[in-house]
């Protein structure tokens, strides 16, 4: 899988196949981790 591969959602929006999942990140670090990832260019971050 190439890093620029994406999925197209039913509304036509494309999202990257590769994303950052934060389920193992401590609750008090999720915000900092997500901000750092976005600052590095990530556009698919799951912080649910």
PDB file of N, CA, C and O in Angstrom:
ATOM      1  N   UNK A   1       0.846  -1.179   0.000  1.00  0.00           N
ATOM      2  CA  UNK A   1       0.000   0.000   0.000  1.00  0.00           C
ATOM      3  C   UNK A   1       0.889   1.239   0.000  1.00  0.00           C
ATOM      4  O   UNK A   1       1.770   1.395   0.823  1.00  0.00           O
ATOM      5  N   UNK A   2       0.602   2.113  -0.924  1.00  0.00           N
ATOM      6  CA  UNK A   2       1.346   3.365  -0.987  1.00  0.00           C
ATOM      7  C   UNK A   2       0.792   4.354   0.023  1.00  0.00           C
ATOM      8  O   UNK A   2      -0.385   4.311   0.380  1.00  0.00           O
ATOM      9  N   UNK A   3       1.633   5.240   0.499  1.00  0.00           N
ATOM     10  CA  UNK A   3       1.211   6.213   1.506  1.00  0.00           C
ATOM     11  C   UNK A   3       0.160   7.187   0.991  1.00  0.00           C
ATOM     12  O   UNK A   3      -0.555   7.795   1.778  1.00  0.00           O
ATOM     13  N   UNK A   4       0.038   7.332  -0.327  1.00  0.00           N
ATOM     14  CA  UNK A   4      -0.954   8.263  -0.866  1.00  0.00           C
ATOM     15  C   UNK A   4      -2.255   7.579  -1.283  1.00  0.00           C
ATOM     16  O   UNK A   4      -3.125   8.201  -1.875  1.00  0.00           O
ATOM     17  N   UNK A   5      -2.430   6.283  -0.960  1.00  0.00           N
ATOM     18  CA  UNK A   5      -3.684   5.584  -1.241  1.00  0.00           C
ATOM     19  C   UNK A   5      -4.797   6.174  -0.385  1.00  0.00           C
ATOM     20  O   UNK A   5      -4.567   6.582   0.753  1.00  0.00           O
ATOM     21  N   UNK A   6      -6.009   6.206  -0.943  1.00  0.00           N
ATOM     22  CA  UNK A   6      -7.124   6.781  -0.199  1.00  0.00           C
ATOM     23  C   UNK A   6      -8.413   6.007  -0.442  1.00  0.00           C
ATOM     24  O   UNK A   6      -8.516   5.224  -1.382  1.00  0.00           O
ATOM     25  N   UNK A   7      -9.374   6.238   0.435  1.00  0.00           N
ATOM     26  CA  UNK A   7     -10.734   5.740   0.290  1.00  0.00           C
ATOM     27  C   UNK A   7     -11.599   6.929  -0.124  1.00  0.00           C
ATOM     28  O   UNK A   7     -11.355   8.053   0.318  1.00  0.00           O
ATOM     29  N   UNK A   8     -12.628   6.682  -0.922  1.00  0.00           N
ATOM     30  CA  UNK A   8     -13.600   7.717  -1.231  1.00  0.00           C
ATOM     31  C   UNK A   8     -14.880   7.382  -0.476  1.00  0.00           C
ATOM     32  O   UNK A   8     -15.457   6.311  -0.655  1.00  0.00           O
ATOM     33  N   UNK A   9     -15.314   8.302   0.376  1.00  0.00           N
ATOM     34  CA  UNK A   9     -16.532   8.117   1.154  1.00  0.00           C
ATOM     35  C   UNK A   9     -17.753   8.308   0.253  1.00  0.00           C
ATOM     36  O   UNK A   9     -17.642   8.823  -0.858  1.00  0.00           O
ATOM     37  N   UNK A  10     -18.912   7.909   0.738  1.00  0.00           N
ATOM     38  CA  UNK A  10     -20.127   8.007  -0.075  1.00  0.00           C
ATOM     39  C   UNK A  10     -20.487   9.444  -0.442  1.00  0.00           C
ATOM     40  O   UNK A  10     -21.182   9.668  -1.428  1.00  0.00           O
ATOM     41  N   UNK A  11     -19.987  10.408   0.327  1.00  0.00           N
ATOM     42  CA  UNK A  11     -20.259  11.814   0.004  1.00  0.00           C
ATOM     43  C   UNK A  11     -19.206  12.411  -0.929  1.00  0.00           C
ATOM     44  O   UNK A  11     -19.201  13.608  -1.182  1.00  0.00           O
ATOM     45  N   UNK A  12     -18.277  11.575  -1.420  1.00  0.00           N
ATOM     46  CA  UNK A  12     -17.268  12.023  -2.362  1.00  0.00           C
ATOM     47  C   UNK A  12     -15.968  12.489  -1.743  1.00  0.00           C
ATOM     48  O   UNK A  12     -14.993  12.740  -2.449  1.00  0.00           O
ATOM     49  N   UNK A  13     -15.914  12.602  -0.437  1.00  0.00           N
ATOM     50  CA  UNK A  13     -14.701  13.047   0.254  1.00  0.00           C
ATOM     51  C   UNK A  13     -13.693  11.904   0.280  1.00  0.00           C
ATOM     52  O   UNK A  13     -14.048  10.764   0.552  1.00  0.00           O
ATOM     53  N   UNK A  14     -12.435  12.218  -0.022  1.00  0.00           N
ATOM     54  CA  UNK A  14     -11.371  11.216   0.037  1.00  0.00           C
ATOM     55  C   UNK A  14     -10.629  11.334   1.366  1.00  0.00           C
ATOM     56  O   UNK A  14     -10.344  12.445   1.816  1.00  0.00           O
ATOM     57  N   UNK A  15     -10.342  10.179   1.974  1.00  0.00           N
ATOM     58  CA  UNK A  15      -9.533  10.151   3.190  1.00  0.00           C
ATOM     59  C   UNK A  15      -8.390   9.161   2.986  1.00  0.00           C
ATOM     60  O   UNK A  15      -8.542   8.177   2.272  1.00  0.00           O
ATOM     61  N   UNK A  16      -7.241   9.416   3.589  1.00  0.00           N
ATOM     62  CA  UNK A  16      -6.111   8.503   3.451  1.00  0.00           C
ATOM     63  C   UNK A  16      -6.425   7.135   4.059  1.00  0.00           C
ATOM     64  O   UNK A  16      -7.132   7.040   5.065  1.00  0.00           O
ATOM     65  N   UNK A  17      -5.907   6.077   3.440  1.00  0.00           N
ATOM     66  CA  UNK A  17      -6.065   4.734   4.004  1.00  0.00           C
ATOM     67  C   UNK A  17      -5.251   4.579   5.280  1.00  0.00           C
ATOM     68  O   UNK A  17      -5.649   3.882   6.196  1.00  0.00           O
ATOM     69  N   UNK A  18      -4.122   5.224   5.330  1.00  0.00           N
ATOM     70  CA  UNK A  18      -3.246   5.123   6.492  1.00  0.00           C
ATOM     71  C   UNK A  18      -3.522   6.287   7.427  1.00  0.00           C
ATOM     72  O   UNK A  18      -3.473   7.451   7.036  1.00  0.00           O
ATOM     73  N   UNK A  19      -3.876   5.967   8.660  1.00  0.00           N
ATOM     74  CA  UNK A  19      -4.172   7.013   9.631  1.00  0.00           C
ATOM     75  C   UNK A  19      -3.522   6.730  10.969  1.00  0.00           C
ATOM     76  O   UNK A  19      -2.993   5.646  11.211  1.00  0.00           O
ATOM     77  N   UNK A  20      -3.586   7.713  11.841  1.00  0.00           N
ATOM     78  CA  UNK A  20      -3.056   7.572  13.190  1.00  0.00           C
ATOM     79  C   UNK A  20      -4.179   7.166  14.120  1.00  0.00           C
ATOM     80  O   UNK A  20      -5.209   7.839  14.193  1.00  0.00           O
ATOM     81  N   UNK A  21      -4.012   6.057  14.835  1.00  0.00           N
ATOM     82  CA  UNK A  21      -4.992   5.593  15.813  1.00  0.00           C
ATOM     83  C   UNK A  21      -4.414   5.857  17.194  1.00  0.00           C
ATOM     84  O   UNK A  21      -3.261   5.539  17.466  1.00  0.00           O
ATOM     85  N   UNK A  22      -5.204   6.437  18.070  1.00  0.00           N
ATOM     86  CA  UNK A  22      -4.686   6.838  19.375  1.00  0.00           C
ATOM     87  C   UNK A  22      -5.218   5.979  20.520  1.00  0.00           C
ATOM     88  O   UNK A  22      -5.123   6.375  21.676  1.00  0.00           O
ATOM     89  N   UNK A  23      -5.736   4.801  20.246  1.00  0.00           N
ATOM     90  CA  UNK A  23      -6.372   4.010  21.304  1.00  0.00           C
ATOM     91  C   UNK A  23      -5.415   3.568  22.393  1.00  0.00           C
ATOM     92  O   UNK A  23      -5.840   3.308  23.507  1.00  0.00           O
ATOM     93  N   UNK A  24      -4.125   3.523  22.142  1.00  0.00           N
ATOM     94  CA  UNK A  24      -3.158   3.141  23.180  1.00  0.00           C
ATOM     95  C   UNK A  24      -2.447   4.339  23.809  1.00  0.00           C
ATOM     96  O   UNK A  24      -1.598   4.169  24.668  1.00  0.00           O
ATOM     97  N   UNK A  25      -2.822   5.539  23.397  1.00  0.00           N
ATOM     98  CA  UNK A  25      -2.216   6.752  23.943  1.00  0.00           C
ATOM     99  C   UNK A  25      -2.973   7.128  25.221  1.00  0.00           C
ATOM    100  O   UNK A  25      -4.199   7.091  25.266  1.00  0.00           O
ATOM    101  N   UNK A  26      -2.246   7.488  26.261  1.00  0.00           N
ATOM    102  CA  UNK A  26      -2.876   7.910  27.524  1.00  0.00           C
ATOM    103  C   UNK A  26      -3.789   9.111  27.271  1.00  0.00           C
ATOM    104  O   UNK A  26      -3.483   9.967  26.446  1.00  0.00           O
ATOM    105  N   UNK A  27      -4.910   9.150  27.985  1.00  0.00           N
ATOM    106  CA  UNK A  27      -5.912  10.199  27.788  1.00  0.00           C
ATOM    107  C   UNK A  27      -5.318  11.606  27.844  1.00  0.00           C
ATOM    108  O   UNK A  27      -5.698  12.471  27.053  1.00  0.00           O
ATOM    109  N   UNK A  28      -4.390  11.841  28.751  1.00  0.00           N
ATOM    110  CA  UNK A  28      -3.831  13.183  28.891  1.00  0.00           C
ATOM    111  C   UNK A  28      -2.810  13.528  27.802  1.00  0.00           C
ATOM    112  O   UNK A  28      -2.326  14.651  27.743  1.00  0.00           O
ATOM    113  N   UNK A  29      -2.497  12.586  26.923  1.00  0.00           N
ATOM    114  CA  UNK A  29      -1.536  12.819  25.839  1.00  0.00           C
ATOM    115  C   UNK A  29      -2.183  12.852  24.452  1.00  0.00           C
ATOM    116  O   UNK A  29      -1.524  13.180  23.470  1.00  0.00           O
ATOM    117  N   UNK A  30      -3.469  12.494  24.364  1.00  0.00           N
ATOM    118  CA  UNK A  30      -4.119  12.389  23.051  1.00  0.00           C
ATOM    119  C   UNK A  30      -4.110  13.717  22.308  1.00  0.00           C
ATOM    120  O   UNK A  30      -3.795  13.767  21.115  1.00  0.00           O
ATOM    121  N   UNK A  31      -4.452  14.805  22.983  1.00  0.00           N
ATOM    122  CA  UNK A  31      -4.489  16.112  22.326  1.00  0.00           C
ATOM    123  C   UNK A  31      -3.145  16.507  21.755  1.00  0.00           C
ATOM    124  O   UNK A  31      -3.047  16.942  20.605  1.00  0.00           O
ATOM    125  N   UNK A  32      -2.097  16.344  22.559  1.00  0.00           N
ATOM    126  CA  UNK A  32      -0.747  16.693  22.098  1.00  0.00           C
ATOM    127  C   UNK A  32      -0.332  15.813  20.931  1.00  0.00           C
ATOM    128  O   UNK A  32       0.244  16.287  19.949  1.00  0.00           O
ATOM    129  N   UNK A  33      -0.648  14.521  21.026  1.00  0.00           N
ATOM    130  CA  UNK A  33      -0.289  13.577  19.963  1.00  0.00           C
ATOM    131  C   UNK A  33      -1.003  13.919  18.657  1.00  0.00           C
ATOM    132  O   UNK A  33      -0.386  13.929  17.591  1.00  0.00           O
ATOM    133  N   UNK A  34      -2.303  14.202  18.738  1.00  0.00           N
ATOM    134  CA  UNK A  34      -3.073  14.551  17.536  1.00  0.00           C
ATOM    135  C   UNK A  34      -2.562  15.851  16.916  1.00  0.00           C
ATOM    136  O   UNK A  34      -2.410  15.936  15.692  1.00  0.00           O
ATOM    137  N   UNK A  35      -2.283  16.865  17.745  1.00  0.00           N
ATOM    138  CA  UNK A  35      -1.756  18.122  17.220  1.00  0.00           C
ATOM    139  C   UNK A  35      -0.404  17.917  16.540  1.00  0.00           C
ATOM    140  O   UNK A  35      -0.141  18.479  15.474  1.00  0.00           O
ATOM    141  N   UNK A  36       0.443  17.097  17.136  1.00  0.00           N
ATOM    142  CA  UNK A  36       1.758  16.821  16.540  1.00  0.00           C
ATOM    143  C   UNK A  36       1.596  16.110  15.200  1.00  0.00           C
ATOM    144  O   UNK A  36       2.276  16.440  14.222  1.00  0.00           O
ATOM    145  N   UNK A  37       0.674  15.138  15.131  1.00  0.00           N
ATOM    146  CA  UNK A  37       0.447  14.398  13.883  1.00  0.00           C
ATOM    147  C   UNK A  37      -0.061  15.335  12.791  1.00  0.00           C
ATOM    148  O   UNK A  37       0.413  15.278  11.645  1.00  0.00           O
ATOM    149  N   UNK A  38      -1.009  16.200  13.139  1.00  0.00           N
ATOM    150  CA  UNK A  38      -1.541  17.149  12.154  1.00  0.00           C
ATOM    151  C   UNK A  38      -0.440  18.113  11.714  1.00  0.00           C
ATOM    152  O   UNK A  38      -0.319  18.430  10.533  1.00  0.00           O
ATOM    153  N   UNK A  39       0.389  18.539  12.641  1.00  0.00           N
ATOM    154  CA  UNK A  39       1.503  19.419  12.313  1.00  0.00           C
ATOM    155  C   UNK A  39       2.510  18.769  11.372  1.00  0.00           C
ATOM    156  O   UNK A  39       3.189  19.458  10.603  1.00  0.00           O
ATOM    157  N   UNK A  40       2.587  17.440  11.422  1.00  0.00           N
ATOM    158  CA  UNK A  40       3.496  16.713  10.532  1.00  0.00           C
ATOM    159  C   UNK A  40       2.851  16.375   9.196  1.00  0.00           C
ATOM    160  O   UNK A  40       3.467  15.757   8.344  1.00  0.00           O
ATOM    161  N   UNK A  41       1.582  16.749   9.024  1.00  0.00           N
ATOM    162  CA  UNK A  41       0.921  16.536   7.747  1.00  0.00           C
ATOM    163  C   UNK A  41      -0.109  15.431   7.705  1.00  0.00           C
ATOM    164  O   UNK A  41      -0.718  15.199   6.665  1.00  0.00           O
ATOM    165  N   UNK A  42      -0.320  14.727   8.818  1.00  0.00           N
ATOM    166  CA  UNK A  42      -1.344  13.685   8.834  1.00  0.00           C
ATOM    167  C   UNK A  42      -2.717  14.332   8.707  1.00  0.00           C
ATOM    168  O   UNK A  42      -2.971  15.381   9.287  1.00  0.00           O
ATOM    169  N   UNK A  43      -3.595  13.689   7.950  1.00  0.00           N
ATOM    170  CA  UNK A  43      -4.950  14.230   7.829  1.00  0.00           C
ATOM    171  C   UNK A  43      -6.002  13.196   8.224  1.00  0.00           C
ATOM    172  O   UNK A  43      -7.195  13.460   8.130  1.00  0.00           O
ATOM    173  N   UNK A  44      -5.578  12.033   8.678  1.00  0.00           N
ATOM    174  CA  UNK A  44      -6.494  10.966   9.109  1.00  0.00           C
ATOM    175  C   UNK A  44      -6.084  10.553  10.509  1.00  0.00           C
ATOM    176  O   UNK A  44      -5.183   9.749  10.687  1.00  0.00           O
ATOM    177  N   UNK A  45      -6.736  11.155  11.501  1.00  0.00           N
ATOM    178  CA  UNK A  45      -6.418  10.878  12.904  1.00  0.00           C
ATOM    179  C   UNK A  45      -7.691  10.414  13.599  1.00  0.00           C
ATOM    180  O   UNK A  45      -8.703  11.112  13.591  1.00  0.00           O
ATOM    181  N   UNK A  46      -7.661   9.215  14.193  1.00  0.00           N
ATOM    182  CA  UNK A  46      -8.811   8.664  14.910  1.00  0.00           C
ATOM    183  C   UNK A  46      -8.592   8.886  16.398  1.00  0.00           C
ATOM    184  O   UNK A  46      -7.733   8.253  17.002  1.00  0.00           O
ATOM    185  N   UNK A  47      -9.360   9.787  16.978  1.00  0.00           N
ATOM    186  CA  UNK A  47      -9.223  10.073  18.410  1.00  0.00           C
ATOM    187  C   UNK A  47     -10.501   9.723  19.169  1.00  0.00           C
ATOM    188  O   UNK A  47     -10.749  10.231  20.249  1.00  0.00           O
ATOM    189  N   UNK A  48     -11.306   8.825  18.592  1.00  0.00           N
ATOM    190  CA  UNK A  48     -12.616   8.479  19.186  1.00  0.00           C
ATOM    191  C   UNK A  48     -12.465   7.887  20.560  1.00  0.00           C
ATOM    192  O   UNK A  48     -11.684   7.136  20.936  1.00  0.00           O
TER     193      UNK A  48
END
